[in-house]
PDB file of C-alpha atoms in Angstrom:
ATOM      1  CA  MET C   1     184.623  56.062  95.009  1.00 76.00           C
ATOM      2  CA  SER C   2     185.424  52.426  95.701  1.00 89.00           C
ATOM      3  CA  LEU C   3     186.939  50.100  93.112  1.00 89.00           C
ATOM      4  CA  LYS C   4     183.678  48.131  93.031  1.00 90.00           C
ATOM      5  CA  HIS C   5     181.640  51.257  92.248  1.00 92.00           C
ATOM      6  CA  LEU C   6     184.137  52.342  89.587  1.00 93.00           C
ATOM      7  CA  THR C   7     184.181  48.958  87.840  1.00 93.00           C
ATOM      8  CA  THR C   8     180.396  48.703  88.014  1.00 93.00           C
ATOM      9  CA  ALA C   9     180.072  52.139  86.405  1.00 95.00           C
ATOM     10  CA  LEU C  10     182.640  51.302  83.702  1.00 94.00           C
ATOM     11  CA  ALA C  11     181.023  47.951  82.878  1.00 95.00           C
ATOM     12  CA  ALA C  12     177.472  49.349  82.833  1.00 95.00           C
ATOM     13  CA  THR C  13     178.494  52.333  80.692  1.00 96.00           C
ATOM     14  CA  GLY C  14     180.316  50.087  78.236  1.00 95.00           C
ATOM     15  CA  ALA C  15     177.374  47.687  78.055  1.00 95.00           C
ATOM     16  CA  ALA C  16     174.876  50.506  77.482  1.00 96.00           C
ATOM     17  CA  PHE C  17     177.105  52.026  74.802  1.00 95.00           C
ATOM     18  CA  ILE C  18     177.549  48.783  72.850  1.00 95.00           C
ATOM     19  CA  VAL C  19     173.811  47.980  73.049  1.00 96.00           C
ATOM     20  CA  TYR C  20     173.152  51.480  71.642  1.00 95.00           C
ATOM     21  CA  ILE C  21     175.646  50.865  68.809  1.00 93.00           C
ATOM     22  CA  GLY C  22     174.030  47.487  68.091  1.00 93.00           C
ATOM     23  CA  LEU C  23     170.563  49.020  67.942  1.00 94.00           C
ATOM     24  CA  SER C  24     171.921  51.719  65.606  1.00 92.00           C
ATOM     25  CA  TYR C  25     173.135  49.005  63.212  1.00 90.00           C
ATOM     26  CA  LEU C  26     169.687  47.424  63.226  1.00 91.00           C
ATOM     27  CA  ILE C  27     167.722  50.673  62.870  1.00 92.00           C
ATOM     28  CA  ALA C  28     169.946  52.682  60.479  1.00 88.00           C
ATOM     29  CA  PRO C  29     172.655  50.312  59.221  1.00 85.00           C
ATOM     30  CA  GLN C  30     174.086  52.323  56.340  1.00 82.00           C
ATOM     31  CA  ALA C  31     174.236  55.581  58.303  1.00 84.00           C
ATOM     32  CA  THR C  32     175.873  53.870  61.293  1.00 86.00           C
ATOM     33  CA  ALA C  33     178.306  51.846  59.181  1.00 83.00           C
ATOM     34  CA  ALA C  34     179.997  54.985  57.889  1.00 81.00           C
ATOM     35  CA  ASP C  35     181.367  55.608  61.403  1.00 84.00           C
ATOM     36  CA  PHE C  36     183.012  52.180  61.689  1.00 88.00           C
ATOM     37  CA  GLY C  37     186.084  53.218  59.701  1.00 86.00           C
ATOM     38  CA  LEU C  38     186.044  50.974  56.637  1.00 83.00           C
ATOM     39  CA  PRO C  39     186.065  52.619  53.200  1.00 77.00           C
ATOM     40  CA  THR C  40     183.147  50.558  51.792  1.00 78.00           C
ATOM     41  CA  TRP C  41     180.097  48.733  53.142  1.00 75.00           C
ATOM     42  CA  PRO C  42     177.932  45.910  51.835  1.00 75.00           C
ATOM     43  CA  GLN C  43     175.043  46.977  49.655  1.00 74.00           C
ATOM     44  CA  HIS C  44     171.794  45.195  48.699  1.00 74.00           C
ATOM     45  CA  ASP C  45     172.079  41.458  49.514  1.00 72.00           C
ATOM     46  CA  GLY C  46     175.249  41.982  51.546  1.00 74.00           C
ATOM     47  CA  ALA C  47     173.634  44.585  53.810  1.00 78.00           C
ATOM     48  CA  GLY C  48     172.506  41.785  56.129  1.00 84.00           C
ATOM     49  CA  PHE C  49     176.036  41.713  57.499  1.00 85.00           C
ATOM     50  CA  LEU C  50     175.378  45.065  59.152  1.00 86.00           C
ATOM     51  CA  ALA C  51     172.442  43.521  61.021  1.00 88.00           C
ATOM     52  CA  VAL C  52     174.746  40.681  62.091  1.00 90.00           C
ATOM     53  CA  LYS C  53     177.088  43.261  63.597  1.00 90.00           C
ATOM     54  CA  GLY C  54     174.179  44.926  65.370  1.00 93.00           C
ATOM     55  CA  VAL C  55     173.022  41.656  66.903  1.00 95.00           C
ATOM     56  CA  ARG C  56     176.619  40.820  67.961  1.00 94.00           C
ATOM     57  CA  ASP C  57     176.966  44.171  69.698  1.00 95.00           C
ATOM     58  CA  ILE C  58     173.624  43.889  71.495  1.00 96.00           C
ATOM     59  CA  ALA C  59     174.451  40.360  72.684  1.00 97.00           C
ATOM     60  CA  THR C  60     177.824  41.552  73.989  1.00 96.00           C
ATOM     61  CA  GLY C  61     176.169  44.280  76.059  1.00 96.00           C
ATOM     62  CA  LEU C  62     173.502  41.898  77.357  1.00 97.00           C
ATOM     63  CA  VAL C  63     176.169  39.449  78.578  1.00 97.00           C
ATOM     64  CA  VAL C  64     177.796  42.266  80.555  1.00 97.00           C
ATOM     65  CA  PHE C  65     174.440  43.350  82.024  1.00 97.00           C
ATOM     66  CA  ALA C  66     173.512  39.757  82.925  1.00 97.00           C
ATOM     67  CA  LEU C  67     176.766  39.225  84.808  1.00 97.00           C
ATOM     68  CA  LEU C  68     176.420  42.592  86.546  1.00 96.00           C
ATOM     69  CA  LEU C  69     172.838  41.901  87.602  1.00 96.00           C
ATOM     70  CA  THR C  70     173.654  38.458  88.976  1.00 96.00           C
ATOM     71  CA  GLY C  71     176.679  39.727  90.887  1.00 94.00           C
ATOM     72  CA  GLN C  72     179.103  37.438  89.059  1.00 95.00           C
ATOM     73  CA  ARG C  73     181.908  39.979  89.155  1.00 95.00           C
ATOM     74  CA  ARG C  74     184.823  37.574  88.637  1.00 95.00           C
ATOM     75  CA  ALA C  75     183.028  35.989  85.666  1.00 96.00           C
ATOM     76  CA  LEU C  76     182.319  39.515  84.386  1.00 97.00           C
ATOM     77  CA  GLY C  77     186.035  40.296  84.541  1.00 97.00           C
ATOM     78  CA  TRP C  78     186.909  37.191  82.514  1.00 97.00           C
ATOM     79  CA  ALA C  79     184.066  37.839  80.060  1.00 97.00           C
ATOM     80  CA  MET C  80     185.248  41.405  79.507  1.00 97.00           C
ATOM     81  CA  ALA C  81     188.802  40.168  79.025  1.00 97.00           C
ATOM     82  CA  ALA C  82     187.470  37.884  76.272  1.00 97.00           C
ATOM     83  CA  ILE C  83     185.271  40.658  74.838  1.00 97.00           C
ATOM     84  CA  THR C  84     188.417  42.802  74.401  1.00 97.00           C
ATOM     85  CA  PHE C  85     189.067  40.685  71.325  1.00 97.00           C
ATOM     86  CA  VAL C  86     186.063  42.269  69.539  1.00 96.00           C
ATOM     87  CA  PRO C  87     187.228  45.918  69.388  1.00 96.00           C
ATOM     88  CA  ALA C  88     190.862  44.820  68.978  1.00 97.00           C
ATOM     89  CA  GLY C  89     189.788  42.684  66.032  1.00 95.00           C
ATOM     90  CA  ASP C  90     187.750  45.560  64.628  1.00 94.00           C
ATOM     91  CA  MET C  91     190.852  47.770  64.829  1.00 96.00           C
ATOM     92  CA  VAL C  92     192.926  45.227  62.895  1.00 96.00           C
ATOM     93  CA  ILE C  93     190.159  44.836  60.300  1.00 93.00           C
ATOM     94  CA  VAL C  94     189.933  48.602  59.749  1.00 92.00           C
ATOM     95  CA  LEU C  95     193.730  48.897  59.434  1.00 94.00           C
ATOM     96  CA  GLY C  96     193.939  45.874  57.119  1.00 93.00           C
ATOM     97  CA  ASN C  97     191.249  47.198  54.786  1.00 91.00           C
ATOM     98  CA  GLY C  98     192.529  50.687  54.151  1.00 91.00           C
ATOM     99  CA  GLY C  99     190.547  52.503  56.837  1.00 91.00           C
ATOM    100  CA  PRO C 100     192.019  55.555  58.539  1.00 93.00           C
ATOM    101  CA  ALA C 101     194.600  54.673  61.212  1.00 95.00           C
ATOM    102  CA  GLY C 102     193.392  57.487  63.461  1.00 94.00           C
ATOM    103  CA  HIS C 103     189.910  56.025  63.450  1.00 92.00           C
ATOM    104  CA  ALA C 104     191.170  52.479  63.949  1.00 94.00           C
ATOM    105  CA  TYR C 105     193.268  53.431  66.972  1.00 97.00           C
ATOM    106  CA  GLY C 106     191.077  56.266  68.263  1.00 96.00           C
ATOM    107  CA  VAL C 107     187.784  54.373  68.210  1.00 95.00           C
ATOM    108  CA  HIS C 108     188.456  50.639  68.171  1.00 96.00           C
ATOM    109  CA  GLY C 109     191.859  50.689  69.877  1.00 97.00           C
ATOM    110  CA  ALA C 110     190.635  53.025  72.614  1.00 97.00           C
ATOM    111  CA  THR C 111     187.580  50.828  73.125  1.00 96.00           C
ATOM    112  CA  ALA C 112     189.750  47.712  73.386  1.00 97.00           C
ATOM    113  CA  PHE C 113     191.907  49.517  75.960  1.00 98.00           C
ATOM    114  CA  ALA C 114     188.866  50.611  78.000  1.00 97.00           C
ATOM    115  CA  VAL C 115     187.380  47.099  77.977  1.00 97.00           C
ATOM    116  CA  ALA C 116     190.726  45.523  78.917  1.00 98.00           C
ATOM    117  CA  LEU C 117     191.217  48.074  81.707  1.00 97.00           C
ATOM    118  CA  THR C 118     187.747  47.365  83.085  1.00 96.00           C
ATOM    119  CA  ALA C 119     188.432  43.625  82.915  1.00 97.00           C
ATOM    120  CA  GLY C 120     191.717  44.051  84.768  1.00 96.00           C
ATOM    121  CA  LEU C 121     190.111  46.166  87.476  1.00 95.00           C
ATOM    122  CA  LEU C 122     187.283  43.653  87.886  1.00 96.00           C
ATOM    123  CA  LEU C 123     189.768  40.805  88.219  1.00 95.00           C
ATOM    124  CA  ARG C 124     191.670  42.765  90.906  1.00 94.00           C
ATOM    125  CA  GLU C 125     188.579  43.101  93.071  1.00 90.00           C
ATOM    126  CA  ARG C 126     188.562  40.987  96.184  1.00 84.00           C
ATOM    127  CA  PRO C 127     185.323  39.851  97.789  1.00 74.00           C
ATOM    128  CA  ALA C 128     184.498  41.563 101.062  1.00 69.00           C
ATOM    129  CA  PRO C 129     185.280  39.378 104.070  1.00 71.00           C
ATOM    130  CA  ALA C 130     182.274  37.686 105.629  1.00 68.00           C
ATOM    131  CA  VAL C 131     181.018  39.543 108.661  1.00 72.00           C
ATOM    132  CA  ARG C 132     180.250  37.350 111.642  1.00 70.00           C
ATOM    133  CA  THR C 133     177.691  38.468 114.169  1.00 69.00           C
ATOM    134  CA  ALA C 134     178.134  37.923 117.892  1.00 69.00           C
ATOM    135  CA  ALA C 135     175.338  35.343 117.826  1.00 68.00           C
ATOM    136  CA  GLU C 136     177.199  33.155 115.309  1.00 66.00           C
ATOM    137  CA  PRO C 137     179.665  30.672 116.740  1.00 65.00           C
ATOM    138  CA  ALA C 138     183.110  30.505 115.176  1.00 64.00           C
ATOM    139  CA  ARG C 139     183.595  27.529 112.842  1.00 65.00           C
ATOM    140  CA  ALA C 140     186.606  25.345 113.272  1.00 58.00           C
TER     141      ALA C 140
END
């Protein structure tokens, strides 16, 4: 498997996963929130914050898909490097609010690592050299 195929698969899988998580927060916010790792969740008027998280996650996945579909692989690498801040921030939030460390590191930390790894691999990719046909004259 080439590096390009591997990074495409990693980016697409990550994007699909985060869109799924985002949809889960919109469809069943209280049930999904329990898996985030914080000990308490907003209730009643504050429950709108769970929808905000769902929309954030969906938008994150759509950015990845848009860059994949347009072939902007270098931009995708930089975007994923920036997106690494989201799960890393989630990990810090869970740890800072009394959530279980295993969950913080095992879910959010592992996700941050996977996103950062994918970003690094994307940024290592080199474009394929242009192929010149015999009919094309060499440019000086």
